[in-house]
């Protein structure tokens, strides 16, 4: 069977989008999927009638073959194939997640793969960032922080027995929602994120700082402006080249050294040294589970006694539903193969059980992250022509819009949060 609307799609680049599941049994299942989708939309309050201000419009019935075969991944691939459209994508995804839409499928969910060190293309990041180089979440000026000190369970082996305490104290900070946020605020918000991370790691003049992995240049540049000496690591040669160019333009090449490492998680043979401070931004969640203990052990090995690690991560909350987990399959299939959001407690457990580090402070920024994603999507869509000129085809551009909308929906529902963790060594070898 031919599908004229798919003829322009590059089948080599997008095999899952260019092909539609077929067969007599698939046709039967597609009709059931269509009915189930209509019921879910009605339950979610989504209008499908094209004559009644619809929330979404289905242009090609192939969408339902995808839904019947791959569930949420099929829904996403149908969007990438332009088989359905909406100018209210965040609303649509939020509503379907709220009613726990879980379409029956014949294929298994996309499993978590392995992170191999590749980073988002610098050209792509520049099309949706506030500073031309950063993809991470921002913190807007109108948010007000509140900090309390709270006791949390220790996961150290033997905790609660002998001399090992059952709990330890963590400074827990939450930020109120920002107000009157505009697109022009994004660059300042991302710079504020960097400053908060550097402050938490106590980066000042003379600090020897490790940034792992590189997040595009902004953090290294701001650290250099504090007169720190910076090593920034990446396993992606293209990322290293982009960062070096930005460092040159910023005039900080004497203070920052960029190194390409062979493996995404550096072992003792890949990188050695001792650092006063280490900063890592939104990398833990895209590492596969087997790589996470090695990651925290590398931070432990490279951090000098008395130093600080500042780590920002997107985390799952206890409300992350099975439907949401299924919806995230498209991000594993097309962007971050190892993606699996840890809970905050998982990061505490990882540090306690697999390293000599301990979380001593954490700052929750989820409401600001949701606003960041909203603005990033708007900025990206406003530069659609530039994205096309840079070689990102229509499928890629729809993928980028979809991933922003999906993540914003999950943040708005409170299923995801963004947290900055501060860690130091538990045993400071007599130092206080």
mmCIF file of C-alpha atoms in Angstrom, residues 160-343:
data_model
loop_
_atom_site.group_PDB
_atom_site.id
_atom_site.type_symbol
_atom_site.label_atom_id
_atom_site.label_comp_id
_atom_site.label_asym_id
_atom_site.label_seq_id
_atom_site.Cartn_x
_atom_site.Cartn_y
_atom_site.Cartn_z
ATOM 1 C CA UNK A 160 21.547 3.244 61.862
ATOM 2 C CA UNK A 161 23.959 0.746 63.367
ATOM 3 C CA UNK A 162 27.114 1.475 65.325
ATOM 4 C CA UNK A 163 28.672 4.828 64.565
ATOM 5 C CA UNK A 164 26.860 5.267 61.218
ATOM 6 C CA UNK A 165 23.858 7.613 61.656
ATOM 7 C CA UNK A 166 20.481 6.578 60.263
ATOM 8 C CA UNK A 167 19.836 10.065 58.883
ATOM 9 C CA UNK A 168 21.714 13.171 57.829
ATOM 10 C CA UNK A 169 20.709 16.773 57.201
ATOM 11 C CA UNK A 170 20.069 18.323 53.808
ATOM 12 C CA UNK A 171 19.346 21.984 53.052
ATOM 13 C CA UNK A 172 16.189 21.793 50.931
ATOM 14 C CA UNK A 173 15.366 24.850 48.798
ATOM 15 C CA UNK A 174 12.249 25.391 46.714
ATOM 16 C CA UNK A 175 11.529 28.277 44.349
ATOM 17 C CA UNK A 176 8.166 29.927 43.872
ATOM 18 C CA UNK A 177 6.760 30.115 40.361
ATOM 19 C CA UNK A 178 8.133 32.937 38.212
ATOM 20 C CA UNK A 179 5.811 35.727 37.107
ATOM 21 C CA UNK A 180 5.502 37.719 33.883
ATOM 22 C CA UNK A 181 8.071 35.592 32.055
ATOM 23 C CA UNK A 182 8.922 36.633 28.488
ATOM 24 C CA UNK A 183 11.099 35.198 25.730
ATOM 25 C CA UNK A 184 13.724 37.855 26.343
ATOM 26 C CA UNK A 185 14.216 36.490 29.874
ATOM 27 C CA UNK A 186 15.559 33.102 28.758
ATOM 28 C CA UNK A 187 19.218 34.072 28.429
ATOM 29 C CA UNK A 188 19.283 35.701 31.855
ATOM 30 C CA UNK A 189 17.519 32.666 33.364
ATOM 31 C CA UNK A 190 20.050 30.223 31.934
ATOM 32 C CA UNK A 191 22.909 32.423 33.164
ATOM 33 C CA UNK A 192 21.318 32.383 36.625
ATOM 34 C CA UNK A 193 21.267 28.568 36.537
ATOM 35 C CA UNK A 194 24.999 28.563 35.818
ATOM 36 C CA UNK A 195 25.720 31.038 38.601
ATOM 37 C CA UNK A 196 23.730 28.971 41.098
ATOM 38 C CA UNK A 197 25.677 25.844 40.154
ATOM 39 C CA UNK A 198 29.010 27.653 40.432
ATOM 40 C CA UNK A 199 28.004 29.200 43.758
ATOM 41 C CA UNK A 200 26.969 25.809 45.150
ATOM 42 C CA UNK A 201 30.344 24.378 44.113
ATOM 43 C CA UNK A 202 32.059 27.393 45.730
ATOM 44 C CA UNK A 203 33.831 28.393 42.509
ATOM 45 C CA UNK A 204 35.891 31.549 43.010
ATOM 46 C CA UNK A 205 39.251 32.940 41.906
ATOM 47 C CA UNK A 206 41.846 30.181 41.855
ATOM 48 C CA UNK A 207 39.364 27.285 41.922
ATOM 49 C CA UNK A 208 40.365 24.281 39.810
ATOM 50 C CA UNK A 209 37.041 23.271 38.233
ATOM 51 C CA UNK A 210 36.015 20.223 36.223
ATOM 52 C CA UNK A 211 32.948 20.501 34.020
ATOM 53 C CA UNK A 212 31.725 17.089 32.981
ATOM 54 C CA UNK A 213 30.415 16.834 30.445
ATOM 55 C CA UNK A 214 30.600 20.137 28.630
ATOM 56 C CA UNK A 215 27.233 21.854 28.289
ATOM 57 C CA UNK A 216 28.141 24.061 25.362
ATOM 58 C CA UNK A 217 30.490 26.653 26.804
ATOM 59 C CA UNK A 218 28.368 28.928 28.997
ATOM 60 C CA UNK A 219 29.402 27.387 32.306
ATOM 61 C CA UNK A 220 33.105 27.303 31.454
ATOM 62 C CA UNK A 221 33.016 30.922 30.289
ATOM 63 C CA UNK A 222 31.297 32.193 33.443
ATOM 64 C CA UNK A 223 33.688 30.182 35.621
ATOM 65 C CA UNK A 224 36.638 31.711 33.765
ATOM 66 C CA UNK A 225 35.183 35.164 34.413
ATOM 67 C CA UNK A 226 35.412 34.266 38.110
ATOM 68 C CA UNK A 227 39.120 33.600 37.461
ATOM 69 C CA UNK A 228 38.786 29.863 37.941
ATOM 70 C CA UNK A 229 40.866 27.369 35.951
ATOM 71 C CA UNK A 230 38.566 25.011 34.068
ATOM 72 C CA UNK A 231 38.880 21.593 32.447
ATOM 73 C CA UNK A 232 35.818 20.672 30.395
ATOM 74 C CA UNK A 233 35.378 17.119 29.077
ATOM 75 C CA UNK A 234 33.253 15.657 26.303
ATOM 76 C CA UNK A 235 33.154 12.414 24.350
ATOM 77 C CA UNK A 236 31.754 14.255 21.310
ATOM 78 C CA UNK A 237 34.414 15.793 18.994
ATOM 79 C CA UNK A 238 31.837 18.058 17.339
ATOM 80 C CA UNK A 239 30.822 19.401 20.736
ATOM 81 C CA UNK A 240 34.465 20.034 21.616
ATOM 82 C CA UNK A 241 34.982 21.998 18.403
ATOM 83 C CA UNK A 242 31.906 24.151 19.027
ATOM 84 C CA UNK A 243 32.983 24.833 22.615
ATOM 85 C CA UNK A 244 36.518 25.794 21.583
ATOM 86 C CA UNK A 245 35.140 28.296 19.090
ATOM 87 C CA UNK A 246 32.922 29.857 21.759
ATOM 88 C CA UNK A 247 35.777 30.020 24.257
ATOM 89 C CA UNK A 248 37.900 31.811 21.670
ATOM 90 C CA UNK A 249 35.152 34.344 20.988
ATOM 91 C CA UNK A 250 34.785 34.900 24.745
ATOM 92 C CA UNK A 251 38.545 35.393 25.149
ATOM 93 C CA UNK A 252 38.955 32.752 27.873
ATOM 94 C CA UNK A 253 41.065 30.094 26.158
ATOM 95 C CA UNK A 254 43.921 30.707 28.604
ATOM 96 C CA UNK A 255 41.663 29.670 31.490
ATOM 97 C CA UNK A 256 39.717 26.781 29.952
ATOM 98 C CA UNK A 257 41.021 23.503 28.554
ATOM 99 C CA UNK A 258 38.658 21.370 26.454
ATOM 100 C CA UNK A 259 39.430 17.675 26.134
ATOM 101 C CA UNK A 260 37.822 14.890 24.104
ATOM 102 C CA UNK A 261 37.696 11.618 26.039
ATOM 103 C CA UNK A 262 37.151 8.192 24.500
ATOM 104 C CA UNK A 263 34.414 6.949 26.815
ATOM 105 C CA UNK A 264 31.337 8.873 27.981
ATOM 106 C CA UNK A 265 32.082 8.041 31.634
ATOM 107 C CA UNK A 266 35.810 8.595 32.243
ATOM 108 C CA UNK A 267 37.690 5.910 34.130
ATOM 109 C CA UNK A 268 41.028 6.381 35.838
ATOM 110 C CA UNK A 269 42.836 5.670 32.563
ATOM 111 C CA UNK A 270 40.761 8.256 30.681
ATOM 112 C CA UNK A 271 41.163 11.228 33.000
ATOM 113 C CA UNK A 272 43.072 11.877 36.181
ATOM 114 C CA UNK A 273 43.418 14.792 38.514
ATOM 115 C CA UNK A 274 41.999 16.383 41.634
ATOM 116 C CA UNK A 275 39.549 19.242 41.470
ATOM 117 C CA UNK A 276 38.303 21.739 44.018
ATOM 118 C CA UNK A 277 34.909 21.695 42.337
ATOM 119 C CA UNK A 278 33.020 19.611 39.773
ATOM 120 C CA UNK A 279 29.852 20.660 37.940
ATOM 121 C CA UNK A 280 27.640 18.341 35.893
ATOM 122 C CA UNK A 281 24.457 19.514 34.204
ATOM 123 C CA UNK A 282 21.625 17.200 33.116
ATOM 124 C CA UNK A 283 23.762 14.199 32.259
ATOM 125 C CA UNK A 284 22.907 11.612 34.907
ATOM 126 C CA UNK A 285 19.383 11.066 33.577
ATOM 127 C CA UNK A 286 20.572 10.159 30.063
ATOM 128 C CA UNK A 287 23.123 7.616 31.285
ATOM 129 C CA UNK A 288 22.051 3.987 31.292
ATOM 130 C CA UNK A 289 21.606 2.401 34.717
ATOM 131 C CA UNK A 290 24.905 0.437 34.567
ATOM 132 C CA UNK A 291 26.820 3.660 33.838
ATOM 133 C CA UNK A 292 25.429 5.624 36.780
ATOM 134 C CA UNK A 293 27.517 4.000 39.544
ATOM 135 C CA UNK A 294 30.645 4.522 37.416
ATOM 136 C CA UNK A 295 29.637 8.139 36.897
ATOM 137 C CA UNK A 296 29.282 8.896 40.618
ATOM 138 C CA UNK A 297 32.497 6.980 41.343
ATOM 139 C CA UNK A 298 34.338 9.151 38.813
ATOM 140 C CA UNK A 299 33.091 12.285 40.555
ATOM 141 C CA UNK A 300 34.220 10.841 43.897
ATOM 142 C CA UNK A 301 37.676 9.975 42.522
ATOM 143 C CA UNK A 302 38.250 13.345 40.881
ATOM 144 C CA UNK A 303 37.018 15.565 43.720
ATOM 145 C CA UNK A 304 39.589 16.824 46.208
ATOM 146 C CA UNK A 305 38.846 16.400 49.900
ATOM 147 C CA UNK A 306 36.784 19.365 51.018
ATOM 148 C CA UNK A 307 35.595 20.066 47.469
ATOM 149 C CA UNK A 308 32.039 20.318 46.192
ATOM 150 C CA UNK A 309 30.102 18.670 43.374
ATOM 151 C CA UNK A 310 27.198 20.625 41.909
ATOM 152 C CA UNK A 311 24.925 18.396 39.865
ATOM 153 C CA UNK A 312 21.720 19.389 38.077
ATOM 154 C CA UNK A 313 19.334 16.656 36.993
ATOM 155 C CA UNK A 314 15.774 16.281 35.784
ATOM 156 C CA UNK A 315 14.130 13.786 38.130
ATOM 157 C CA UNK A 316 10.916 11.796 38.269
ATOM 158 C CA UNK A 317 8.463 12.454 41.063
ATOM 159 C CA UNK A 318 6.320 9.825 42.757
ATOM 160 C CA UNK A 319 3.426 10.818 40.478
ATOM 161 C CA UNK A 320 5.154 9.786 37.229
ATOM 162 C CA UNK A 321 2.528 7.470 35.739
ATOM 163 C CA UNK A 322 2.818 4.407 33.532
ATOM 164 C CA UNK A 323 1.261 6.438 30.721
ATOM 165 C CA UNK A 324 3.964 9.079 31.145
ATOM 166 C CA UNK A 325 6.693 6.459 31.124
ATOM 167 C CA UNK A 326 5.289 5.082 27.869
ATOM 168 C CA UNK A 327 5.055 8.585 26.393
ATOM 169 C CA UNK A 328 8.763 9.101 27.069
ATOM 170 C CA UNK A 329 9.621 6.240 24.712
ATOM 171 C CA UNK A 330 9.896 8.639 21.773
ATOM 172 C CA UNK A 331 12.728 10.486 23.541
ATOM 173 C CA UNK A 332 14.640 7.215 23.967
ATOM 174 C CA UNK A 333 13.914 6.140 20.398
ATOM 175 C CA UNK A 334 15.070 9.346 18.724
ATOM 176 C CA UNK A 335 17.122 11.551 21.078
ATOM 177 C CA UNK A 336 18.491 10.104 24.342
ATOM 178 C CA UNK A 337 18.771 6.278 24.176
ATOM 179 C CA UNK A 338 19.638 5.852 27.858
ATOM 180 C CA UNK A 339 16.994 8.239 29.173
ATOM 181 C CA UNK A 340 15.403 7.119 32.419
ATOM 182 C CA UNK A 341 14.611 9.783 34.987
ATOM 183 C CA UNK A 342 15.794 8.906 38.503
ATOM 184 C CA UNK A 343 13.928 10.021 41.605
#
